[in-house]
CSV table of N, CA and C in Angstrom, one decimal:
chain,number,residue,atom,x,y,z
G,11,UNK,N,51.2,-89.5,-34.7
G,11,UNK,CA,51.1,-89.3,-33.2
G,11,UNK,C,52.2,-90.2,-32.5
G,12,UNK,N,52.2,-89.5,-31.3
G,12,UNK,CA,53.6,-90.4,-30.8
G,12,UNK,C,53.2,-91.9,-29.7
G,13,UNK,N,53.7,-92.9,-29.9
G,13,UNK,CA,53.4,-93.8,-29.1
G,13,UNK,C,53.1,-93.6,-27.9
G,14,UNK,N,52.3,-94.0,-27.5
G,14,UNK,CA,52.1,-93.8,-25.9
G,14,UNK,C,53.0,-94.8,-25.3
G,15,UNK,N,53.6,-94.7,-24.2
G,15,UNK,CA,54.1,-95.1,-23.0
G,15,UNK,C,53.7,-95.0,-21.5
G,16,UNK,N,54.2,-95.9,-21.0
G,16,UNK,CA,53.5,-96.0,-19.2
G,16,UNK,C,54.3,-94.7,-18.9
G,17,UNK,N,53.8,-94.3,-17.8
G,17,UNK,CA,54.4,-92.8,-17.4
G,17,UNK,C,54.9,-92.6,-15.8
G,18,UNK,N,54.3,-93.5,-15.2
G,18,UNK,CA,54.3,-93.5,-13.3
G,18,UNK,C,56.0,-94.1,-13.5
G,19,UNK,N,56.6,-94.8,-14.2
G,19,UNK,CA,57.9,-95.0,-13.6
G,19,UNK,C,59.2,-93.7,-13.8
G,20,UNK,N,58.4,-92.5,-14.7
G,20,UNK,CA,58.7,-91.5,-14.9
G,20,UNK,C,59.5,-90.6,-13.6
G,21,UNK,N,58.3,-91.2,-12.4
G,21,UNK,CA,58.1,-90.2,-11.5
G,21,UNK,C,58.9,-91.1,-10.0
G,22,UNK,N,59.3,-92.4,-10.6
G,22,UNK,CA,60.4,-93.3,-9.4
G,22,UNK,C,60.9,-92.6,-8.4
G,23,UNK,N,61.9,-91.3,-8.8
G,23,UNK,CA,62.7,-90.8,-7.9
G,23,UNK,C,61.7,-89.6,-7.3
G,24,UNK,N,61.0,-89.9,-7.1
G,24,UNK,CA,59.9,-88.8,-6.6
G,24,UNK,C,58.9,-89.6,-5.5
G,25,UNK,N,58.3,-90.7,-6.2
G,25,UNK,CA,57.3,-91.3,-5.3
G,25,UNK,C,57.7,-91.9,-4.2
G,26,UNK,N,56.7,-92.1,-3.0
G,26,UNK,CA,57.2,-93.0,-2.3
G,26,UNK,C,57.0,-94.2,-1.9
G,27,UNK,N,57.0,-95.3,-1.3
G,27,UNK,CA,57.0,-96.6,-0.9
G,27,UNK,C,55.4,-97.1,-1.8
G,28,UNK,N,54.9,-96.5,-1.9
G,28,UNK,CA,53.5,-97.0,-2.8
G,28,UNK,C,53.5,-97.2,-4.1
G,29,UNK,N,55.0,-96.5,-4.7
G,29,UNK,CA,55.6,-96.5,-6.0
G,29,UNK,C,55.0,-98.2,-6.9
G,30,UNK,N,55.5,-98.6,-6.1
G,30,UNK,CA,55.3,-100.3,-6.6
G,30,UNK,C,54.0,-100.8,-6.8
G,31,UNK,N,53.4,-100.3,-6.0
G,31,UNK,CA,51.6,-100.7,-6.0
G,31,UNK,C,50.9,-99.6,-7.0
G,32,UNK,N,51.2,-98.5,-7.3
G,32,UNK,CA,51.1,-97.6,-8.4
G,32,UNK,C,51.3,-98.0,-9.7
G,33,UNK,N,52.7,-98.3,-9.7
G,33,UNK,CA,53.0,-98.9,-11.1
G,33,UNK,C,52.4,-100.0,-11.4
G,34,UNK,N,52.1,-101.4,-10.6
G,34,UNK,CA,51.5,-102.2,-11.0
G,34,UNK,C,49.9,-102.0,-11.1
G,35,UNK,N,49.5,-100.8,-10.6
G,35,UNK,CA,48.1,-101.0,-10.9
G,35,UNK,C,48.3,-100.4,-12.5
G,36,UNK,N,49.2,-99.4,-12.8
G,36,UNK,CA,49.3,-98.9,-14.2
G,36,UNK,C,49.3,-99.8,-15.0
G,37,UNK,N,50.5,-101.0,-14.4
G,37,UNK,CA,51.0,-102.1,-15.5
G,37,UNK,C,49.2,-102.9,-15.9
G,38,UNK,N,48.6,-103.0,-14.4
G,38,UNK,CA,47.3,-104.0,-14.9
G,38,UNK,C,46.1,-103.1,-15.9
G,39,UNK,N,46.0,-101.7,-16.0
G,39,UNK,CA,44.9,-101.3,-16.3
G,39,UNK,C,45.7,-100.4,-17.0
G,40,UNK,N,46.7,-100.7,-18.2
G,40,UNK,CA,47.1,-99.9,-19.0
G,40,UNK,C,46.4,-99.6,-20.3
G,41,UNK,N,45.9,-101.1,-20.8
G,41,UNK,CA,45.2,-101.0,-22.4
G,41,UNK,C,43.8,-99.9,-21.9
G,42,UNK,N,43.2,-100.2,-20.7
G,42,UNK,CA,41.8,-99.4,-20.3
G,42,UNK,C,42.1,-98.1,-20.7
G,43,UNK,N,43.8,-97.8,-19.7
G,43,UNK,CA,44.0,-95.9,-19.9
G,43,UNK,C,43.8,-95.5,-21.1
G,44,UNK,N,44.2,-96.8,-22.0
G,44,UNK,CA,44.5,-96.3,-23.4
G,44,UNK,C,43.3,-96.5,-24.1
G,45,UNK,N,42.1,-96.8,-23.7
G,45,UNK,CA,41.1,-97.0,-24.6
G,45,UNK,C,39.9,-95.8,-24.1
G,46,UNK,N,40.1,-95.7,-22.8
G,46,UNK,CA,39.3,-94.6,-21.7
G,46,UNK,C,39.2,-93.0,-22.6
G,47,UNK,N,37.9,-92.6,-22.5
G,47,UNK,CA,38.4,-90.6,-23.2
G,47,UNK,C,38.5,-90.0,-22.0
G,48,UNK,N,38.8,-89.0,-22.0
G,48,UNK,CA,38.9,-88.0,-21.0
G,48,UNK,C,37.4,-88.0,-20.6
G,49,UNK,N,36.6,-87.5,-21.3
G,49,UNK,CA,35.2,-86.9,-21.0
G,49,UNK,C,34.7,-87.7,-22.6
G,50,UNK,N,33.1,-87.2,-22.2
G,50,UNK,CA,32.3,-87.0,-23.8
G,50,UNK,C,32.7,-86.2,-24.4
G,51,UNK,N,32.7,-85.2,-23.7
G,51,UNK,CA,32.3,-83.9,-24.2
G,51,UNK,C,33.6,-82.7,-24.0
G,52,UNK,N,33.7,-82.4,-22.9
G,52,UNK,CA,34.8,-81.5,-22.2
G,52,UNK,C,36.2,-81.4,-22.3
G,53,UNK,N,36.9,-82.6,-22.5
G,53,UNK,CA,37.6,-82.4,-22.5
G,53,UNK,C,38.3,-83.8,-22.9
G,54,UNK,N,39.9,-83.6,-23.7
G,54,UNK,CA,40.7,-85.0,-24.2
G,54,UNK,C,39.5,-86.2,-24.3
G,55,UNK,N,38.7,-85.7,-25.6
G,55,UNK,CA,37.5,-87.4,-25.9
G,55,UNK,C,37.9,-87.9,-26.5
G,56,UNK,N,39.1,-88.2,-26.6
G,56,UNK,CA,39.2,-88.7,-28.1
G,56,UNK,C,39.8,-90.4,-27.1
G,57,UNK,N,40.0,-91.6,-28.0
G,57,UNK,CA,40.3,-93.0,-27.3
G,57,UNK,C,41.7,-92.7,-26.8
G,58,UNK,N,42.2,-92.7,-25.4
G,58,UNK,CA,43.0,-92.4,-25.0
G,58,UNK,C,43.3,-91.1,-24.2
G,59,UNK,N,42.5,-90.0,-24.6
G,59,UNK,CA,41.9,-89.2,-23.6
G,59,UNK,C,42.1,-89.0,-22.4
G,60,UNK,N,42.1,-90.3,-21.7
G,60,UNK,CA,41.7,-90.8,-20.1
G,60,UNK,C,43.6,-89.9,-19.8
G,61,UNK,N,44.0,-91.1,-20.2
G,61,UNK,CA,45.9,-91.2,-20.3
G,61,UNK,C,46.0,-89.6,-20.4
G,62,UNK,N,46.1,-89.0,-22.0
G,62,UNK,CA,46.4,-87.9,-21.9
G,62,UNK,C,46.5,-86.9,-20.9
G,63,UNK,N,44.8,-86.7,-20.5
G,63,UNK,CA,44.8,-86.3,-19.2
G,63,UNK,C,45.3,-86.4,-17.7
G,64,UNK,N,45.6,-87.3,-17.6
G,64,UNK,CA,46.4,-88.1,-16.0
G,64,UNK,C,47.9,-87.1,-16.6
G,65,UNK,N,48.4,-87.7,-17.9
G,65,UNK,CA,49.4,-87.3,-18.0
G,65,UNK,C,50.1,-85.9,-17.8
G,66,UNK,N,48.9,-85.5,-18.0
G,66,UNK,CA,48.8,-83.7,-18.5
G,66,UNK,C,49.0,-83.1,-17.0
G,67,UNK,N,48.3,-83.9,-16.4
G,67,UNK,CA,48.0,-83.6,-15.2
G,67,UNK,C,49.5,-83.6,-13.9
G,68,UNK,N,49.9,-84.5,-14.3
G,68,UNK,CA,51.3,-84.6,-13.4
G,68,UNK,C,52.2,-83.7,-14.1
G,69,UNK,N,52.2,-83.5,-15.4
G,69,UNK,CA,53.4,-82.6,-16.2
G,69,UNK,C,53.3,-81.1,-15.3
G,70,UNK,N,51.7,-80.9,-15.4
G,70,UNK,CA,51.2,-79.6,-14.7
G,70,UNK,C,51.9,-79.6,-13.2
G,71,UNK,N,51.3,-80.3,-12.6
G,71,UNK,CA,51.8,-80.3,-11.6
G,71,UNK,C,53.5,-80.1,-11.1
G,72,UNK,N,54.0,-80.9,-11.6
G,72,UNK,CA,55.9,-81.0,-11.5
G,72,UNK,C,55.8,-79.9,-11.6
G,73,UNK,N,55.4,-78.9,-13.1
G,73,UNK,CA,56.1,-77.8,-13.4
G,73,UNK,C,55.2,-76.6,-12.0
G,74,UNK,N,54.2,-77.0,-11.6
G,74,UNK,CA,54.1,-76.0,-10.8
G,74,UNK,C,54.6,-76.1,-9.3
G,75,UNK,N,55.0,-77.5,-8.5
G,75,UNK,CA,55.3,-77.6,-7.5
G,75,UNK,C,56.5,-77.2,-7.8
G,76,UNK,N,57.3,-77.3,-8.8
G,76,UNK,CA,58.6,-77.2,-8.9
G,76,UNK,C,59.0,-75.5,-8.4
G,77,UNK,N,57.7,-75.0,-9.1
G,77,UNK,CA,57.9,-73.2,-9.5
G,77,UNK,C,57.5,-72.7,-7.9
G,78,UNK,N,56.4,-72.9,-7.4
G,78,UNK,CA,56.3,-73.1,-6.0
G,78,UNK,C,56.4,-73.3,-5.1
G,79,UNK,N,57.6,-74.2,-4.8
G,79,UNK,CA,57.7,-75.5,-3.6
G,79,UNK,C,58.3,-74.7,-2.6
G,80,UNK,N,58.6,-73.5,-2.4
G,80,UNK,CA,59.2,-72.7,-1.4
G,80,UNK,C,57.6,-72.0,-1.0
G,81,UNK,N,56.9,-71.9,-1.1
G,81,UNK,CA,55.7,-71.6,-0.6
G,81,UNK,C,54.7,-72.8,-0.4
G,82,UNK,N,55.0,-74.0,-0.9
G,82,UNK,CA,54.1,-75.0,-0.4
G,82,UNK,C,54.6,-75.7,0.3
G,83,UNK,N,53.7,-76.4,1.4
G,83,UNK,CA,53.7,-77.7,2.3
G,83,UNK,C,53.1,-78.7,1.7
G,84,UNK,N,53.5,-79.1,0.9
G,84,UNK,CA,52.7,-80.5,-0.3
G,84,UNK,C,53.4,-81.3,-0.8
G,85,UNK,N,53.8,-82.6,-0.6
G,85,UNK,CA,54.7,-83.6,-1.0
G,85,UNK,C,53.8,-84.0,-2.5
G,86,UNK,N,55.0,-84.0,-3.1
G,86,UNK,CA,54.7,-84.6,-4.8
G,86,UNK,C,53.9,-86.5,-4.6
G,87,UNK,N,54.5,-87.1,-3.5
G,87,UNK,CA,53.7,-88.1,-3.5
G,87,UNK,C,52.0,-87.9,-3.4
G,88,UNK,N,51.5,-87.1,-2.2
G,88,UNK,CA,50.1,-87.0,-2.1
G,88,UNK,C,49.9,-86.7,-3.6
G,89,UNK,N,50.2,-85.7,-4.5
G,89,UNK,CA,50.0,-85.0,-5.5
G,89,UNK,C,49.8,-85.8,-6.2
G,90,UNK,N,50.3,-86.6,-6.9
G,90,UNK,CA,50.5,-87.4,-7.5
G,90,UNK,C,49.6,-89.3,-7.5
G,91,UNK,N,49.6,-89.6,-6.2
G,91,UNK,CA,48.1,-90.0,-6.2
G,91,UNK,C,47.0,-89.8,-6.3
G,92,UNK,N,46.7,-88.1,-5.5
G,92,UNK,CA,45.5,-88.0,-6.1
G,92,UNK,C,44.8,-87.6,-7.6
G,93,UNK,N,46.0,-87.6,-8.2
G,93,UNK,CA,45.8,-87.4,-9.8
G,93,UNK,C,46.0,-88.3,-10.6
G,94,UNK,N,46.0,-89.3,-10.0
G,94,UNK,CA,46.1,-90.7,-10.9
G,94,UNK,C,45.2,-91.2,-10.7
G,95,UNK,N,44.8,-91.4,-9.4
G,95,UNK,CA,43.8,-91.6,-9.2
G,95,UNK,C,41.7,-90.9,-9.2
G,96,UNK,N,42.1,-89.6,-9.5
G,96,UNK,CA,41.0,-88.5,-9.6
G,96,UNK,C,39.9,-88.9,-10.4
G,97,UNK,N,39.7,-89.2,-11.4
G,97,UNK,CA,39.1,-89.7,-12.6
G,97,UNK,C,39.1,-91.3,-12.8
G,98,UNK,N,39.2,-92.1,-11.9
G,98,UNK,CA,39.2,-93.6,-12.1
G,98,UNK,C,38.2,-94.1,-12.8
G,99,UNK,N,36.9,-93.5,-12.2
G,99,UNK,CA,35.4,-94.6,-13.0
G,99,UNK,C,35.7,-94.5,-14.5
G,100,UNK,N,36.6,-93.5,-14.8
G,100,UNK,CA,36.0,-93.1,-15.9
G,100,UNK,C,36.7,-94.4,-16.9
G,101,UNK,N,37.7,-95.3,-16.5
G,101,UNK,CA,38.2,-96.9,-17.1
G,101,UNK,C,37.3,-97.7,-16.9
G,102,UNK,N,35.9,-97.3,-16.0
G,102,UNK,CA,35.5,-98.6,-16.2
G,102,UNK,C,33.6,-97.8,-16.0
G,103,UNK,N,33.5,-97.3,-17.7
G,103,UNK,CA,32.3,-96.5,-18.0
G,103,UNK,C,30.6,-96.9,-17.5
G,104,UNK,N,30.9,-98.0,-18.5
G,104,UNK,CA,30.0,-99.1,-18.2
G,104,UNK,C,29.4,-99.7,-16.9
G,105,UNK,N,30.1,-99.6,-16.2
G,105,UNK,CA,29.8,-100.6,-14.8
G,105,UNK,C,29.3,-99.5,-13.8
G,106,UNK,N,28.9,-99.6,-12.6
G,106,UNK,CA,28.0,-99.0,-11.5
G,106,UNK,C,29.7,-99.0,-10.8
G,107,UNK,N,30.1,-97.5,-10.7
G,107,UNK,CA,31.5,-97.4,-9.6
G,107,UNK,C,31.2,-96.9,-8.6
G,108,UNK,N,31.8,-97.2,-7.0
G,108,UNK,CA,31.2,-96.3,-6.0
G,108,UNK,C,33.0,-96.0,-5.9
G,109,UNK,N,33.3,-95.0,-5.9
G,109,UNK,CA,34.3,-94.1,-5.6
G,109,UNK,C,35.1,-94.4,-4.3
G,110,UNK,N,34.0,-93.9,-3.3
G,110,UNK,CA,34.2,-94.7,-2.1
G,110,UNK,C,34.7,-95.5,-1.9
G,111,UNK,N,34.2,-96.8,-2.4
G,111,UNK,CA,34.7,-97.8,-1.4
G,111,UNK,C,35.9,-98.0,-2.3
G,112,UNK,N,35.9,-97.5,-3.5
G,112,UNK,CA,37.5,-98.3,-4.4
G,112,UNK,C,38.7,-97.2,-3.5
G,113,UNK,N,38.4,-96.0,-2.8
G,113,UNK,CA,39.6,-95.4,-2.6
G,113,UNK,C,39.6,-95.8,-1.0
G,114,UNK,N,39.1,-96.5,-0.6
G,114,UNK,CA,38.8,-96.5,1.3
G,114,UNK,C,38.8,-98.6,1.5
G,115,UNK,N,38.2,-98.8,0.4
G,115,UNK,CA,38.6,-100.7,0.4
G,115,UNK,C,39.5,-101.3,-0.4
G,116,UNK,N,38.7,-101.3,-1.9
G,116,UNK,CA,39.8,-101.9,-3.3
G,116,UNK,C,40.8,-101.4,-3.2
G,117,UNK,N,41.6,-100.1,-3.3
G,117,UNK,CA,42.7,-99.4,-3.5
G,117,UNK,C,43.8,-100.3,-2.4
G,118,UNK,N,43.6,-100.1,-1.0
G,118,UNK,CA,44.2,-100.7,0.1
G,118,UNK,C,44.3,-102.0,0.1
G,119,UNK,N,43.5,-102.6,-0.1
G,119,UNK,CA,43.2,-104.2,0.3
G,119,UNK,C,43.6,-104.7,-0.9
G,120,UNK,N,43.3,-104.2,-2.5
G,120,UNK,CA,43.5,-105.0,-3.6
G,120,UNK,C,44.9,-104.6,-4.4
G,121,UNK,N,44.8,-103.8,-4.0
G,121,UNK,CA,46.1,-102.9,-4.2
G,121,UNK,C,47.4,-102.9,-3.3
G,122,UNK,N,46.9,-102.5,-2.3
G,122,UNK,CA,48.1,-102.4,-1.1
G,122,UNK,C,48.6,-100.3,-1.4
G,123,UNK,N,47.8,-99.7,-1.5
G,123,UNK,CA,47.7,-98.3,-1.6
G,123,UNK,C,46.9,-97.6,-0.8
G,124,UNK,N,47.0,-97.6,0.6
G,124,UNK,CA,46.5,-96.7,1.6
G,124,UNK,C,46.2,-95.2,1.4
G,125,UNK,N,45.4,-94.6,1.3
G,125,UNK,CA,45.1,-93.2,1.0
G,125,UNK,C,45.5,-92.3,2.7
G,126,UNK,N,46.0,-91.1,2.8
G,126,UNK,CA,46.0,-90.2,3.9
G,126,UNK,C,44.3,-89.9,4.1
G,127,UNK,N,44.3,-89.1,5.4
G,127,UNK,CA,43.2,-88.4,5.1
G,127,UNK,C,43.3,-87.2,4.1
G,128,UNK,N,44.4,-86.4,4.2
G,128,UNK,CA,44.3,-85.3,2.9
G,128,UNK,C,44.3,-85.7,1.9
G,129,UNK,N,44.9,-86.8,1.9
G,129,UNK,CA,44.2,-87.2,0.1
G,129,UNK,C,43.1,-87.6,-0.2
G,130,UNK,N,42.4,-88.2,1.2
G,130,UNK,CA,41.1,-88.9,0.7
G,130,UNK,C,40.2,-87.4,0.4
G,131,UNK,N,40.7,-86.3,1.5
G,131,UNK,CA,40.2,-84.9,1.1
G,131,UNK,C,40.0,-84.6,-0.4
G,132,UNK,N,41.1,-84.4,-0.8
G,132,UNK,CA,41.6,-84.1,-2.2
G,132,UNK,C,40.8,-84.9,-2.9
G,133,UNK,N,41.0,-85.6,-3.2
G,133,UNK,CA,40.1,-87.3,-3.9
G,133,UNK,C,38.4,-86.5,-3.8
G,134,UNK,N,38.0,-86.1,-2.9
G,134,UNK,CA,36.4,-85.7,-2.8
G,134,UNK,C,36.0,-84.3,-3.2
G,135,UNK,N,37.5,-83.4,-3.7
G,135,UNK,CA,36.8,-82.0,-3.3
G,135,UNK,C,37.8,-81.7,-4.9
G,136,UNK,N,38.7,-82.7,-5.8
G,136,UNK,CA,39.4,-82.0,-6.6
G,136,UNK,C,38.4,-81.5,-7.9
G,137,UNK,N,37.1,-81.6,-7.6
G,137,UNK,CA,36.6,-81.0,-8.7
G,137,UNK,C,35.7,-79.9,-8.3
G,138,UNK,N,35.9,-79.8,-7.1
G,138,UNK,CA,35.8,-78.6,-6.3
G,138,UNK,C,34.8,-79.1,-5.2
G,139,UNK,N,34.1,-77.8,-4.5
G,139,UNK,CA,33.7,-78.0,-2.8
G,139,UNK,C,31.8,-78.0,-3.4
G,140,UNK,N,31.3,-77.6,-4.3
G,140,UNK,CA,30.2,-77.8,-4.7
G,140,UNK,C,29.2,-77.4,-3.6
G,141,UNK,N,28.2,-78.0,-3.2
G,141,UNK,CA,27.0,-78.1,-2.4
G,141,UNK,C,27.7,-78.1,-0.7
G,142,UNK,N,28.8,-78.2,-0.8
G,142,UNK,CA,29.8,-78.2,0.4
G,142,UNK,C,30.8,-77.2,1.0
G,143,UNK,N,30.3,-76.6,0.1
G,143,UNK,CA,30.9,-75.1,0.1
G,143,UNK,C,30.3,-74.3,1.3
G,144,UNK,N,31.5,-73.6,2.1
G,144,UNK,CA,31.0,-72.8,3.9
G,144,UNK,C,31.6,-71.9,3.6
G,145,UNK,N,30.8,-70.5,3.8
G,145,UNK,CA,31.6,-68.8,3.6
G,145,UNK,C,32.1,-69.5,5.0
G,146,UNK,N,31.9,-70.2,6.3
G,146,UNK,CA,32.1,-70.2,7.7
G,146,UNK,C,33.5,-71.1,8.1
G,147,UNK,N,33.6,-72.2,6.9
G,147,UNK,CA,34.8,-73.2,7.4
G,147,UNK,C,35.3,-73.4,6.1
G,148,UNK,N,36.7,-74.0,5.9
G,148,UNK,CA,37.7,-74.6,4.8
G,148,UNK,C,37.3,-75.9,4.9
G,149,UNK,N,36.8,-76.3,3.5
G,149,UNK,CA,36.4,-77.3,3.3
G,149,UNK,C,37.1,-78.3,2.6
G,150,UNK,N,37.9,-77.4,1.3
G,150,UNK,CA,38.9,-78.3,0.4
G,150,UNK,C,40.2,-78.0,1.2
G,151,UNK,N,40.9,-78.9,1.3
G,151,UNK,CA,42.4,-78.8,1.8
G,151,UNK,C,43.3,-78.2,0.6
G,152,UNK,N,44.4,-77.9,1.8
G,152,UNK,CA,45.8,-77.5,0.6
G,152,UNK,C,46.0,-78.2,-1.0
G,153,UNK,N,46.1,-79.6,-0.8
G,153,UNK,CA,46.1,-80.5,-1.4
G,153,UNK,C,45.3,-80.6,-2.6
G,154,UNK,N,43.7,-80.6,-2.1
G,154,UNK,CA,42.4,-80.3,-2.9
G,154,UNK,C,42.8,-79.6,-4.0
G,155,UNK,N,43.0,-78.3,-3.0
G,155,UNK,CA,43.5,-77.1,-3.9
G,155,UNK,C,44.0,-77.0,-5.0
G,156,UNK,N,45.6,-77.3,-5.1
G,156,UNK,CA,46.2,-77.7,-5.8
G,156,UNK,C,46.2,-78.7,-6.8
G,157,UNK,N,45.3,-79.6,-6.7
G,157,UNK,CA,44.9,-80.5,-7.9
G,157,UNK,C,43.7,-80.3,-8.5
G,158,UNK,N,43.3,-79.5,-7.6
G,158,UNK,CA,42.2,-78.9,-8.6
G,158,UNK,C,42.2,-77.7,-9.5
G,159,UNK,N,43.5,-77.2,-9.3
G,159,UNK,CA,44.0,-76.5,-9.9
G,159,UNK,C,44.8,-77.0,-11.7
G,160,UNK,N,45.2,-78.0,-10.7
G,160,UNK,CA,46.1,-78.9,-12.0
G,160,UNK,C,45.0,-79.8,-13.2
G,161,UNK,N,44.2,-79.8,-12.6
G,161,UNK,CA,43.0,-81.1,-12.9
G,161,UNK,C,42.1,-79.8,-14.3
G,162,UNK,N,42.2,-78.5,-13.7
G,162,UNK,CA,41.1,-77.3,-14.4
G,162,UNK,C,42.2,-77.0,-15.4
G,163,UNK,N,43.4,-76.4,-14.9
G,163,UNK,CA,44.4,-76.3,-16.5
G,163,UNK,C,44.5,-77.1,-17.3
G,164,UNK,N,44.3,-78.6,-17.0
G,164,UNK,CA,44.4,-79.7,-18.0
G,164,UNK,C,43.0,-79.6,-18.7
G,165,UNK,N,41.5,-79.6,-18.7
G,165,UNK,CA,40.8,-80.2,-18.9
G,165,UNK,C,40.4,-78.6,-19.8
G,166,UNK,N,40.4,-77.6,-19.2
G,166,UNK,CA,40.2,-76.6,-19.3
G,166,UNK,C,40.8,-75.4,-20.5
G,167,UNK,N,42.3,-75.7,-20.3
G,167,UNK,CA,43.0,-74.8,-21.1
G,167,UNK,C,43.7,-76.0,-22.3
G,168,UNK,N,44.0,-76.8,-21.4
G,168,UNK,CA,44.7,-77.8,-22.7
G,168,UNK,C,44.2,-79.1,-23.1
G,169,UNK,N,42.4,-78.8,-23.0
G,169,UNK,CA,41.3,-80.1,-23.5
G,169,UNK,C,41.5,-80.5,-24.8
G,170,UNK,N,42.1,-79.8,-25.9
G,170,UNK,CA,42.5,-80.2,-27.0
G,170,UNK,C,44.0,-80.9,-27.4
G,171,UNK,N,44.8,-80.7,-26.7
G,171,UNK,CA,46.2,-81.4,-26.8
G,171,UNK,C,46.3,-82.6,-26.6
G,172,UNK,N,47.2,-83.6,-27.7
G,172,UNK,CA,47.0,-84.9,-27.2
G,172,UNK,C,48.2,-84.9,-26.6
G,173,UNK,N,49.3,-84.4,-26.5
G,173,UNK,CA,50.5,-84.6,-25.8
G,173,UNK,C,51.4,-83.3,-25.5
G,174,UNK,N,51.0,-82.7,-24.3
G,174,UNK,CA,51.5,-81.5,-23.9
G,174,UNK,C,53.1,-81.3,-23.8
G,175,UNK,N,53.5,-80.4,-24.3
G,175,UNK,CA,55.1,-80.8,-24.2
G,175,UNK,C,55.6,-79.1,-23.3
G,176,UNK,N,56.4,-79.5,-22.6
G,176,UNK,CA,56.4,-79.2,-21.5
G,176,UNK,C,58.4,-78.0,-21.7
């Protein structure tokens, strides 16, 4: 199997000014990604899982914003946080996470990584609109959309791949 490597400085010439606070949260909670599964059950379980998936997840993405980007209004940065960030509790299994407050307190204050509102959207709805779901109003944003799209092809179609190649 092939070495794993950090991935977010991959994506430098893309990110923006939060790049720095990204990569150092990568750099501090790297051994976790690498020890994290994806799921139990569902999808990338295996130790390292967590990673595969994040990974899987931006590859998807590039190749579809890329294939798209004349029909979308969606900057690769939102994209891209909310997919690194989508799945966080899952580095730290064990412990009581509130979601919340790590993307709206810890992330900003401990971090220095301010979320938009569309991302905090996306962040709440990328595993879809659930119990929140209106035939009457749009609930998930553009954004949502889109990584929830990226988030179902990974977990979904390529839950067995440890390193998608692209």
């Amino acid at each position: 199997m092939n070495e794993k490597k950090k991935f977010i400085e991959n994506y430098v010439s893309i990110l923006d000014t939060r790049f720095l606070a990204l990569k150092k949260f990568e750099d501090e909670h790297f051994d976790l990604m690498l020890q994290a599964k994806g799921s139990f059950y569902n999808h990338q379980t295996w130790e390292g899982g967590y990673y595969d998936h994040i990974k899987q997840c931006f590859e998807i993405a590039t190749s579809l914003h890329n294939s798209l980007y004349k029909n979308l209004n969606l900057s690769l940065n939102s994209i891209f946080i909310v997919l690194f960030f989508h799945d966080i509790e899952k580095l730290w299994r064990d412990h009581t996470f509130d979601k919340n407050s790590f993307y709206t307190r810890i992330l900003p204050e401990v971090h220095g990584i301010k979320l938009t509102t569309e991302e905090l959207n996306a962040l709440q709805y990328i595993h879809g609109e659930g119990h929140d779901y209106s035939k009457d109003k749009r609930v998930m944003n553009e954004l949502a959309g889109f990584c929830h799209a990226c988030d179902v092809l990974s977990a979904r179609c390529f839950y067995d791949i440890h390193d998608l190649q692209w």
